[in-house]
Amino acid sequence: MKKLFTVYAAVLLAVSAAAFAACAPRTPATVTLGENAVLITPSSEVLGITAETTLADYMDELVSRNELEYQAADGMITSINGKAQEGSSYWMLYTDDAENSNADWGTAEYEGKTYLSATLGYGLLPIKEGCTYIWLYQTF
């Protein structure tokens, strides 16, 4: 009887562990920081990332997954998640990708880390897994 209980307990424990592992939350591909900021952390689980994959490619995949909405005109983002540029307010792009950013056009800070302005538009900016891309709605 003691052996049967031990086997039953071991099976129950193994099934419980598998159930919890299967239900682990999926890391979101985008994190909305508020209506004026959107953070994107590319993952190859969302889209196969190559040297040619641009931020636009990744954002289009997020749109197809209903994780993001955006509009663009003339290569510029005009609206993200329903927040459209107006007057002297625009969506500006910052990143921690050192090869494709500089401080010449400004910086942004998030969770104690400084991000530099992207040097390319979203349609040309190659993305890298492990880098972060932040859209900030700013007024000048």
C-alpha positions as MATLAB code, in Angstrom:
seq = 'MKKLFTVYAAVLLAVSAAAFAACAPRTPATVTLGENAVLITPSSEVLGITAETTLADYMDELVSRNELEYQAADGMITSINGKAQEGSSYWMLYTDDAENSNADWGTAEYEGKTYLSATLGYGLLPIKEGCTYIWLYQTF';
ca = [
       0.000    0.000    0.000;
       2.874    2.360    0.845;
       4.532    1.646   -2.542;
       1.269    2.330   -4.374;
       0.865    5.655   -2.579;
       4.469    6.641   -3.427;
       3.974    5.785   -7.115;
       0.652    7.652   -7.183;
       2.224   10.718   -5.530;
       5.162   10.683   -7.979;
       2.824   10.480  -10.996;
       0.646   13.284   -9.622;
       3.712   15.455   -9.044;
       5.036   14.816  -12.573;
       1.665   15.640  -14.169;
       1.343   18.806  -12.084;
       4.841   19.966  -13.044;
       4.117   19.392  -16.741;
       0.850   21.290  -16.491;
       2.533   24.308  -14.925;
       5.355   24.269  -17.480;
       2.868   24.160  -20.360;
       0.991   27.146  -18.994;
       3.968   29.442  -18.656;
       3.004   32.882  -19.930;
       4.293   33.834  -23.374;
       6.511   36.867  -23.398;
       4.670   39.549  -25.339;
       6.337   40.886  -28.446;
       5.237   44.419  -27.648;
       4.746   46.144  -24.373;
       2.633   49.266  -24.300;
       4.098   51.644  -21.765;
       1.157   54.009  -22.056;
      -0.721   55.824  -24.765;
       2.420   57.833  -25.544;
       4.975   55.019  -25.653;
       5.337   51.572  -27.205;
       8.277   49.291  -26.535;
       9.149   46.536  -29.026;
      11.577   43.756  -28.185;
      12.003   41.543  -31.259;
      11.912   37.789  -30.820;
      12.631   35.102  -33.403;
       9.666   33.229  -31.891;
       7.428   35.899  -33.443;
       9.248   36.367  -36.749;
      12.404   34.788  -38.120;
      14.959   37.567  -37.786;
      17.703   37.850  -40.403;
      20.164   40.617  -41.237;
      17.557   41.958  -43.703;
      14.584   42.006  -41.299;
      13.507   45.590  -40.669;
      11.487   47.121  -37.880;
       8.692   47.599  -40.434;
       8.688   43.845  -41.154;
       8.449   43.099  -37.454;
       5.743   45.695  -36.844;
       3.726   44.259  -39.759;
       3.925   40.831  -38.116;
       2.715   42.351  -34.837;
      -0.214   43.891  -36.736;
      -1.111   40.482  -38.187;
      -1.098   39.075  -34.625;
      -3.334   41.930  -33.386;
      -0.593   43.084  -30.993;
      -0.080   46.480  -32.614;
      -1.838   48.986  -34.858;
      -0.040   51.648  -36.824;
      -0.335   53.886  -39.847;
       2.405   55.465  -41.908;
       2.708   58.012  -44.694;
       5.788   58.967  -46.701;
       7.970   56.642  -44.603;
       6.913   58.229  -41.312;
       4.754   56.722  -38.589;
       1.631   58.861  -38.262;
      -0.327   56.803  -35.736;
       0.328   53.980  -33.276;
      -2.485   52.186  -31.465;
      -4.909   54.958  -32.402;
      -2.709   57.862  -31.222;
      -2.128   60.070  -34.274;
       0.415   62.812  -34.671;
      -1.046   66.303  -34.399;
       0.491   69.724  -34.807;
       4.046   69.548  -33.506;
       3.643   66.109  -31.861;
       5.258   63.119  -33.534;
       6.141   59.465  -32.938;
       9.934   59.335  -32.439;
      12.026   56.158  -32.472;
      14.765   55.267  -29.962;
      16.848   52.127  -29.599;
      19.724   50.541  -27.717;
      21.176   49.161  -30.975;
      24.550   50.946  -30.861;
      25.202   50.402  -34.587;
      22.000   52.164  -35.653;
      21.553   54.974  -33.147;
      23.135   58.175  -31.881;
      22.393   60.975  -29.438;
      22.413   63.681  -32.127;
      18.613   63.717  -32.359;
      17.909   63.083  -28.703;
      17.717   60.346  -26.119;
      15.028   58.656  -24.052;
      15.222   56.883  -20.736;
      13.311   53.792  -19.697;
      13.834   51.805  -16.494;
      17.132   53.582  -15.850;
      18.571   52.846  -19.295;
      19.251   55.489  -21.938;
      18.148   54.849  -25.518;
      19.476   56.851  -28.457;
      17.633   58.108  -31.528;
      17.468   55.627  -34.381;
      19.601   56.714  -37.332;
      17.298   55.070  -39.888;
      13.562   55.130  -40.401;
      11.509   52.127  -39.337;
      11.291   50.902  -42.954;
      15.073   50.653  -43.313;
      16.144   49.964  -39.730;
      17.458   46.403  -39.416;
      16.365   44.860  -36.132;
      18.322   42.618  -33.838;
      17.119   40.126  -31.302;
      18.135   41.365  -27.879;
      17.775   45.040  -28.821;
      14.856   47.236  -27.832;
      12.973   49.754  -29.976;
      10.865   52.424  -28.285;
       8.312   54.646  -30.031;
       7.651   57.806  -27.995;
       4.955   60.356  -28.797;
       6.664   63.693  -28.264;
       5.770   67.331  -28.695;
       8.403   69.791  -29.950;
];
